[in-house]
Amino acid sequence: ADARLKLKTAESARIAPAKIAGPRAALADGDQALQEARAAFGRGEYTAATDAMTAASPRLRAAARDLEAMVTSAQHRRR
């Protein structure tokens, strides 16, 4: 949720779409991993569900960090 909010902030800060393409793709991958984890959990495959989310977490954190840096940089340039 935090990364998605940062993506919206980056979009409203008018950061070039090419710059936010990587983080946007990471968020889409994270959504896919979440769906897979939910499906695995529903089947009772708790280890697979945990593994799916554990693998996705670092990518999502990196995307959020990158987006925050882009927004901060854009704000400093406008002042």
PDB file of N, CA and C in Angstrom:
ATOM      1  N   ALA A   1       0.826  -1.189   0.000  1.00  0.00           N
ATOM      2  CA  ALA A   1       0.000   0.000   0.000  1.00  0.00           C
ATOM      3  C   ALA A   1       0.871   1.254   0.000  1.00  0.00           C
ATOM      4  N   ASP A   2       1.945   1.211   0.761  1.00  0.00           N
ATOM      5  CA  ASP A   2       2.849   2.350   0.835  1.00  0.00           C
ATOM      6  C   ASP A   2       3.489   2.621  -0.525  1.00  0.00           C
ATOM      7  N   ALA A   3       3.916   1.583  -1.191  1.00  0.00           N
ATOM      8  CA  ALA A   3       4.544   1.744  -2.505  1.00  0.00           C
ATOM      9  C   ALA A   3       3.540   2.262  -3.527  1.00  0.00           C
ATOM     10  N   ARG A   4       2.314   1.801  -3.458  1.00  0.00           N
ATOM     11  CA  ARG A   4       1.289   2.254  -4.395  1.00  0.00           C
ATOM     12  C   ARG A   4       1.012   3.747  -4.176  1.00  0.00           C
ATOM     13  N   LEU A   5       0.986   4.186  -2.935  1.00  0.00           N
ATOM     14  CA  LEU A   5       0.793   5.605  -2.630  1.00  0.00           C
ATOM     15  C   LEU A   5       1.960   6.430  -3.175  1.00  0.00           C
ATOM     16  N   LYS A   6       3.167   5.906  -3.032  1.00  0.00           N
ATOM     17  CA  LYS A   6       4.335   6.622  -3.548  1.00  0.00           C
ATOM     18  C   LYS A   6       4.315   6.688  -5.071  1.00  0.00           C
ATOM     19  N   LEU A   7       3.778   5.655  -5.717  1.00  0.00           N
ATOM     20  CA  LEU A   7       3.644   5.685  -7.174  1.00  0.00           C
ATOM     21  C   LEU A   7       2.674   6.790  -7.583  1.00  0.00           C
ATOM     22  N   LYS A   8       1.559   6.911  -6.895  1.00  0.00           N
ATOM     23  CA  LYS A   8       0.593   7.968  -7.213  1.00  0.00           C
ATOM     24  C   LYS A   8       1.207   9.346  -6.980  1.00  0.00           C
ATOM     25  N   THR A   9       1.991   9.467  -5.918  1.00  0.00           N
ATOM     26  CA  THR A   9       2.660  10.734  -5.638  1.00  0.00           C
ATOM     27  C   THR A   9       3.651  11.073  -6.746  1.00  0.00           C
ATOM     28  N   ALA A  10       4.389  10.075  -7.214  1.00  0.00           N
ATOM     29  CA  ALA A  10       5.349  10.292  -8.305  1.00  0.00           C
ATOM     30  C   ALA A  10       4.629  10.702  -9.580  1.00  0.00           C
ATOM     31  N   GLU A  11       3.501  10.079  -9.847  1.00  0.00           N
ATOM     32  CA  GLU A  11       2.731  10.438 -11.041  1.00  0.00           C
ATOM     33  C   GLU A  11       2.215  11.867 -10.946  1.00  0.00           C
ATOM     34  N   SER A  12       1.741  12.261  -9.769  1.00  0.00           N
ATOM     35  CA  SER A  12       1.221  13.620  -9.616  1.00  0.00           C
ATOM     36  C   SER A  12       2.347  14.653  -9.595  1.00  0.00           C
ATOM     37  N   ALA A  13       3.567  14.222  -9.275  1.00  0.00           N
ATOM     38  CA  ALA A  13       4.721  15.124  -9.297  1.00  0.00           C
ATOM     39  C   ALA A  13       5.263  15.290 -10.714  1.00  0.00           C
ATOM     40  N   ARG A  14       4.593  14.669 -11.665  1.00  0.00           N
ATOM     41  CA  ARG A  14       4.938  14.765 -13.091  1.00  0.00           C
ATOM     42  C   ARG A  14       6.330  14.221 -13.404  1.00  0.00           C
ATOM     43  N   ILE A  15       6.663  13.129 -12.760  1.00  0.00           N
ATOM     44  CA  ILE A  15       7.917  12.450 -13.074  1.00  0.00           C
ATOM     45  C   ILE A  15       7.701  11.690 -14.373  1.00  0.00           C
ATOM     46  N   ALA A  16       8.693  11.696 -15.218  1.00  0.00           N
ATOM     47  CA  ALA A  16       8.587  11.070 -16.542  1.00  0.00           C
ATOM     48  C   ALA A  16       8.157   9.608 -16.421  1.00  0.00           C
ATOM     49  N   PRO A  17       7.184   9.207 -17.229  1.00  0.00           N
ATOM     50  CA  PRO A  17       6.711   7.815 -17.179  1.00  0.00           C
ATOM     51  C   PRO A  17       7.823   6.786 -17.356  1.00  0.00           C
ATOM     52  N   ALA A  18       8.825   7.109 -18.143  1.00  0.00           N
ATOM     53  CA  ALA A  18       9.930   6.162 -18.339  1.00  0.00           C
ATOM     54  C   ALA A  18      10.699   5.924 -17.039  1.00  0.00           C
ATOM     55  N   LYS A  19      10.790   6.956 -16.199  1.00  0.00           N
ATOM     56  CA  LYS A  19      11.510   6.814 -14.931  1.00  0.00           C
ATOM     57  C   LYS A  19      10.752   5.953 -13.930  1.00  0.00           C
ATOM     58  N   ILE A  20       9.438   6.001 -13.970  1.00  0.00           N
ATOM     59  CA  ILE A  20       8.667   5.222 -12.997  1.00  0.00           C
ATOM     60  C   ILE A  20       8.221   3.875 -13.556  1.00  0.00           C
ATOM     61  N   ALA A  21       8.667   3.547 -14.758  1.00  0.00           N
ATOM     62  CA  ALA A  21       8.276   2.267 -15.364  1.00  0.00           C
ATOM     63  C   ALA A  21       8.793   1.081 -14.554  1.00  0.00           C
ATOM     64  N   GLY A  22      10.032   1.154 -14.085  1.00  0.00           N
ATOM     65  CA  GLY A  22      10.606   0.054 -13.303  1.00  0.00           C
ATOM     66  C   GLY A  22       9.854  -0.194 -12.007  1.00  0.00           C
ATOM     67  N   PRO A  23       9.664   0.847 -11.189  1.00  0.00           N
ATOM     68  CA  PRO A  23       8.888   0.655  -9.968  1.00  0.00           C
ATOM     69  C   PRO A  23       7.443   0.214 -10.243  1.00  0.00           C
ATOM     70  N   ARG A  24       6.850   0.726 -11.316  1.00  0.00           N
ATOM     71  CA  ARG A  24       5.486   0.312 -11.666  1.00  0.00           C
ATOM     72  C   ARG A  24       5.455  -1.187 -11.981  1.00  0.00           C
ATOM     73  N   ALA A  25       6.454  -1.667 -12.712  1.00  0.00           N
ATOM     74  CA  ALA A  25       6.538  -3.098 -13.035  1.00  0.00           C
ATOM     75  C   ALA A  25       6.756  -3.924 -11.771  1.00  0.00           C
ATOM     76  N   ALA A  26       7.568  -3.417 -10.850  1.00  0.00           N
ATOM     77  CA  ALA A  26       7.796  -4.130  -9.591  1.00  0.00           C
ATOM     78  C   ALA A  26       6.504  -4.242  -8.790  1.00  0.00           C
ATOM     79  N   LEU A  27       5.688  -3.187  -8.813  1.00  0.00           N
ATOM     80  CA  LEU A  27       4.402  -3.241  -8.114  1.00  0.00           C
ATOM     81  C   LEU A  27       3.466  -4.245  -8.772  1.00  0.00           C
ATOM     82  N   ALA A  28       3.473  -4.297 -10.087  1.00  0.00           N
ATOM     83  CA  ALA A  28       2.641  -5.279 -10.791  1.00  0.00           C
ATOM     84  C   ALA A  28       3.095  -6.695 -10.457  1.00  0.00           C
ATOM     85  N   ASP A  29       4.414  -6.901 -10.402  1.00  0.00           N
ATOM     86  CA  ASP A  29       4.939  -8.212 -10.019  1.00  0.00           C
ATOM     87  C   ASP A  29       4.545  -8.555  -8.585  1.00  0.00           C
ATOM     88  N   GLY A  30       4.572  -7.557  -7.722  1.00  0.00           N
ATOM     89  CA  GLY A  30       4.163  -7.766  -6.332  1.00  0.00           C
ATOM     90  C   GLY A  30       2.700  -8.142  -6.223  1.00  0.00           C
ATOM     91  N   ASP A  31       1.860  -7.507  -7.032  1.00  0.00           N
ATOM     92  CA  ASP A  31       0.437  -7.861  -7.049  1.00  0.00           C
ATOM     93  C   ASP A  31       0.244  -9.304  -7.501  1.00  0.00           C
ATOM     94  N   GLN A  32       1.013  -9.703  -8.513  1.00  0.00           N
ATOM     95  CA  GLN A  32       0.941 -11.080  -9.011  1.00  0.00           C
ATOM     96  C   GLN A  32       1.384 -12.062  -7.926  1.00  0.00           C
ATOM     97  N   ALA A  33       2.465 -11.730  -7.224  1.00  0.00           N
ATOM     98  CA  ALA A  33       2.957 -12.596  -6.149  1.00  0.00           C
ATOM     99  C   ALA A  33       1.925 -12.703  -5.033  1.00  0.00           C
ATOM    100  N   LEU A  34       1.250 -11.599  -4.740  1.00  0.00           N
ATOM    101  CA  LEU A  34       0.214 -11.620  -3.711  1.00  0.00           C
ATOM    102  C   LEU A  34      -0.941 -12.527  -4.117  1.00  0.00           C
ATOM    103  N   GLN A  35      -1.353 -12.458  -5.360  1.00  0.00           N
ATOM    104  CA  GLN A  35      -2.424 -13.334  -5.843  1.00  0.00           C
ATOM    105  C   GLN A  35      -2.008 -14.798  -5.762  1.00  0.00           C
ATOM    106  N   GLU A  36      -0.767 -15.084  -6.136  1.00  0.00           N
ATOM    107  CA  GLU A  36      -0.272 -16.456  -6.052  1.00  0.00           C
ATOM    108  C   GLU A  36      -0.214 -16.921  -4.603  1.00  0.00           C
ATOM    109  N   ALA A  37       0.211 -16.031  -3.706  1.00  0.00           N
ATOM    110  CA  ALA A  37       0.276 -16.381  -2.287  1.00  0.00           C
ATOM    111  C   ALA A  37      -1.117 -16.647  -1.729  1.00  0.00           C
ATOM    112  N   ARG A  38      -2.081 -15.830  -2.108  1.00  0.00           N
ATOM    113  CA  ARG A  38      -3.458 -16.055  -1.647  1.00  0.00           C
ATOM    114  C   ARG A  38      -3.993 -17.391  -2.140  1.00  0.00           C
ATOM    115  N   ALA A  39      -3.710 -17.709  -3.406  1.00  0.00           N
ATOM    116  CA  ALA A  39      -4.163 -18.986  -3.962  1.00  0.00           C
ATOM    117  C   ALA A  39      -3.497 -20.149  -3.235  1.00  0.00           C
ATOM    118  N   ALA A  40      -2.199 -20.037  -2.986  1.00  0.00           N
ATOM    119  CA  ALA A  40      -1.484 -21.096  -2.273  1.00  0.00           C
ATOM    120  C   ALA A  40      -2.025 -21.240  -0.856  1.00  0.00           C
ATOM    121  N   PHE A  41      -2.302 -20.138  -0.204  1.00  0.00           N
ATOM    122  CA  PHE A  41      -2.859 -20.167   1.146  1.00  0.00           C
ATOM    123  C   PHE A  41      -4.224 -20.848   1.136  1.00  0.00           C
ATOM    124  N   GLY A  42      -5.027 -20.519   0.141  1.00  0.00           N
ATOM    125  CA  GLY A  42      -6.350 -21.126   0.018  1.00  0.00           C
ATOM    126  C   GLY A  42      -6.290 -22.628  -0.189  1.00  0.00           C
ATOM    127  N   ARG A  43      -5.219 -23.100  -0.815  1.00  0.00           N
ATOM    128  CA  ARG A  43      -5.039 -24.543  -1.021  1.00  0.00           C
ATOM    129  C   ARG A  43      -4.390 -25.208   0.186  1.00  0.00           C
ATOM    130  N   GLY A  44      -4.051 -24.419   1.192  1.00  0.00           N
ATOM    131  CA  GLY A  44      -3.398 -24.966   2.372  1.00  0.00           C
ATOM    132  C   GLY A  44      -1.893 -25.096   2.223  1.00  0.00           C
ATOM    133  N   GLU A  45      -1.332 -24.502   1.193  1.00  0.00           N
ATOM    134  CA  GLU A  45       0.111 -24.555   0.952  1.00  0.00           C
ATOM    135  C   GLU A  45       0.763 -23.333   1.608  1.00  0.00           C
ATOM    136  N   TYR A  46       0.858 -23.391   2.925  1.00  0.00           N
ATOM    137  CA  TYR A  46       1.295 -22.233   3.690  1.00  0.00           C
ATOM    138  C   TYR A  46       2.760 -21.876   3.433  1.00  0.00           C
ATOM    139  N   THR A  47       3.591 -22.870   3.228  1.00  0.00           N
ATOM    140  CA  THR A  47       5.001 -22.597   2.946  1.00  0.00           C
ATOM    141  C   THR A  47       5.152 -21.884   1.606  1.00  0.00           C
ATOM    142  N   ALA A  48       4.413 -22.322   0.607  1.00  0.00           N
ATOM    143  CA  ALA A  48       4.473 -21.678  -0.710  1.00  0.00           C
ATOM    144  C   ALA A  48       3.967 -20.239  -0.627  1.00  0.00           C
ATOM    145  N   ALA A  49       2.930 -20.013   0.167  1.00  0.00           N
ATOM    146  CA  ALA A  49       2.392 -18.659   0.328  1.00  0.00           C
ATOM    147  C   ALA A  49       3.432 -17.751   0.979  1.00  0.00           C
ATOM    148  N   THR A  50       4.066 -18.253   2.008  1.00  0.00           N
ATOM    149  CA  THR A  50       5.100 -17.473   2.692  1.00  0.00           C
ATOM    150  C   THR A  50       6.278 -17.202   1.770  1.00  0.00           C
ATOM    151  N   ASP A  51       6.691 -18.214   1.028  1.00  0.00           N
ATOM    152  CA  ASP A  51       7.819 -18.050   0.107  1.00  0.00           C
ATOM    153  C   ASP A  51       7.526 -17.005  -0.965  1.00  0.00           C
ATOM    154  N   ALA A  52       6.315 -17.006  -1.489  1.00  0.00           N
ATOM    155  CA  ALA A  52       5.948 -16.049  -2.537  1.00  0.00           C
ATOM    156  C   ALA A  52       6.040 -14.617  -2.020  1.00  0.00           C
ATOM    157  N   MET A  53       5.552 -14.391  -0.826  1.00  0.00           N
ATOM    158  CA  MET A  53       5.582 -13.033  -0.290  1.00  0.00           C
ATOM    159  C   MET A  53       6.979 -12.640   0.182  1.00  0.00           C
ATOM    160  N   THR A  54       7.722 -13.596   0.697  1.00  0.00           N
ATOM    161  CA  THR A  54       9.092 -13.303   1.121  1.00  0.00           C
ATOM    162  C   THR A  54       9.944 -12.896  -0.072  1.00  0.00           C
ATOM    163  N   ALA A  55       9.730 -13.529  -1.201  1.00  0.00           N
ATOM    164  CA  ALA A  55      10.490 -13.193  -2.409  1.00  0.00           C
ATOM    165  C   ALA A  55      10.096 -11.825  -2.957  1.00  0.00           C
ATOM    166  N   ALA A  56       8.834 -11.452  -2.829  1.00  0.00           N
ATOM    167  CA  ALA A  56       8.354 -10.190  -3.398  1.00  0.00           C
ATOM    168  C   ALA A  56       8.682  -8.980  -2.520  1.00  0.00           C
ATOM    169  N   SER A  57       8.805  -9.164  -1.230  1.00  0.00           N
ATOM    170  CA  SER A  57       8.987  -8.044  -0.308  1.00  0.00           C
ATOM    171  C   SER A  57      10.183  -7.153  -0.624  1.00  0.00           C
ATOM    172  N   PRO A  58      11.371  -7.700  -0.865  1.00  0.00           N
ATOM    173  CA  PRO A  58      12.508  -6.802  -1.153  1.00  0.00           C
ATOM    174  C   PRO A  58      12.306  -5.965  -2.417  1.00  0.00           C
ATOM    175  N   ARG A  59      11.689  -6.548  -3.426  1.00  0.00           N
ATOM    176  CA  ARG A  59      11.447  -5.791  -4.666  1.00  0.00           C
ATOM    177  C   ARG A  59      10.461  -4.654  -4.415  1.00  0.00           C
ATOM    178  N   LEU A  60       9.452  -4.913  -3.607  1.00  0.00           N
ATOM    179  CA  LEU A  60       8.467  -3.869  -3.311  1.00  0.00           C
ATOM    180  C   LEU A  60       9.085  -2.755  -2.475  1.00  0.00           C
ATOM    181  N   ARG A  61       9.908  -3.128  -1.502  1.00  0.00           N
ATOM    182  CA  ARG A  61      10.580  -2.105  -0.692  1.00  0.00           C
ATOM    183  C   ARG A  61      11.516  -1.260  -1.555  1.00  0.00           C
ATOM    184  N   ALA A  62      12.229  -1.904  -2.466  1.00  0.00           N
ATOM    185  CA  ALA A  62      13.137  -1.171  -3.358  1.00  0.00           C
ATOM    186  C   ALA A  62      12.356  -0.221  -4.265  1.00  0.00           C
ATOM    187  N   ALA A  63      11.217  -0.669  -4.765  1.00  0.00           N
ATOM    188  CA  ALA A  63      10.391   0.191  -5.618  1.00  0.00           C
ATOM    189  C   ALA A  63       9.905   1.405  -4.836  1.00  0.00           C
ATOM    190  N   ALA A  64       9.461   1.188  -3.603  1.00  0.00           N
ATOM    191  CA  ALA A  64       8.994   2.299  -2.769  1.00  0.00           C
ATOM    192  C   ALA A  64      10.129   3.279  -2.496  1.00  0.00           C
ATOM    193  N   ARG A  65      11.311   2.753  -2.204  1.00  0.00           N
ATOM    194  CA  ARG A  65      12.475   3.604  -1.941  1.00  0.00           C
ATOM    195  C   ARG A  65      12.849   4.414  -3.182  1.00  0.00           C
ATOM    196  N   ASP A  66      12.846   3.773  -4.343  1.00  0.00           N
ATOM    197  CA  ASP A  66      13.177   4.469  -5.589  1.00  0.00           C
ATOM    198  C   ASP A  66      12.169   5.573  -5.897  1.00  0.00           C
ATOM    199  N   LEU A  67      10.895   5.276  -5.710  1.00  0.00           N
ATOM    200  CA  LEU A  67       9.858   6.279  -5.968  1.00  0.00           C
ATOM    201  C   LEU A  67       9.999   7.464  -5.024  1.00  0.00           C
ATOM    202  N   GLU A  68      10.278   7.181  -3.760  1.00  0.00           N
ATOM    203  CA  GLU A  68      10.444   8.263  -2.794  1.00  0.00           C
ATOM    204  C   GLU A  68      11.622   9.153  -3.184  1.00  0.00           C
ATOM    205  N   ALA A  69      12.712   8.549  -3.627  1.00  0.00           N
ATOM    206  CA  ALA A  69      13.881   9.324  -4.052  1.00  0.00           C
ATOM    207  C   ALA A  69      13.551  10.188  -5.265  1.00  0.00           C
ATOM    208  N   MET A  70      12.786   9.648  -6.200  1.00  0.00           N
ATOM    209  CA  MET A  70      12.405  10.412  -7.393  1.00  0.00           C
ATOM    210  C   MET A  70      11.552  11.617  -7.026  1.00  0.00           C
ATOM    211  N   VAL A  71      10.600  11.411  -6.131  1.00  0.00           N
ATOM    212  CA  VAL A  71       9.705  12.497  -5.728  1.00  0.00           C
ATOM    213  C   VAL A  71      10.494  13.568  -4.984  1.00  0.00           C
ATOM    214  N   THR A  72      11.361  13.148  -4.078  1.00  0.00           N
ATOM    215  CA  THR A  72      12.168  14.102  -3.322  1.00  0.00           C
ATOM    216  C   THR A  72      13.051  14.918  -4.257  1.00  0.00           C
ATOM    217  N   SER A  73      13.657  14.258  -5.215  1.00  0.00           N
ATOM    218  CA  SER A  73      14.511  14.944  -6.188  1.00  0.00           C
ATOM    219  C   SER A  73      13.703  15.938  -7.020  1.00  0.00           C
ATOM    220  N   ALA A  74      12.521  15.543  -7.439  1.00  0.00           N
ATOM    221  CA  ALA A  74      11.666  16.424  -8.241  1.00  0.00           C
ATOM    222  C   ALA A  74      11.233  17.644  -7.438  1.00  0.00           C
ATOM    223  N   GLN A  75      10.964  17.460  -6.159  1.00  0.00           N
ATOM    224  CA  GLN A  75      10.543  18.579  -5.318  1.00  0.00           C
ATOM    225  C   GLN A  75      11.681  19.570  -5.124  1.00  0.00           C
ATOM    226  N   HIS A  76      12.898  19.068  -4.977  1.00  0.00           N
ATOM    227  CA  HIS A  76      14.047  19.962  -4.792  1.00  0.00           C
ATOM    228  C   HIS A  76      14.327  20.775  -6.050  1.00  0.00           C
ATOM    229  N   ARG A  77      14.120  20.183  -7.215  1.00  0.00           N
ATOM    230  CA  ARG A  77      14.369  20.895  -8.470  1.00  0.00           C
ATOM    231  C   ARG A  77      13.358  22.007  -8.698  1.00  0.00           C
ATOM    232  N   ARG A  78      12.176  21.876  -8.159  1.00  0.00           N
ATOM    233  CA  ARG A  78      11.127  22.872  -8.404  1.00  0.00           C
ATOM    234  C   ARG A  78      11.251  24.085  -7.498  1.00  0.00           C
ATOM    235  N   ARG A  79      12.034  23.991  -6.461  1.00  0.00           N
ATOM    236  CA  ARG A  79      12.129  25.102  -5.500  1.00  0.00           C
ATOM    237  C   ARG A  79      12.997  26.207  -5.993  1.00  0.00           C
TER     238      ARG A  79
END
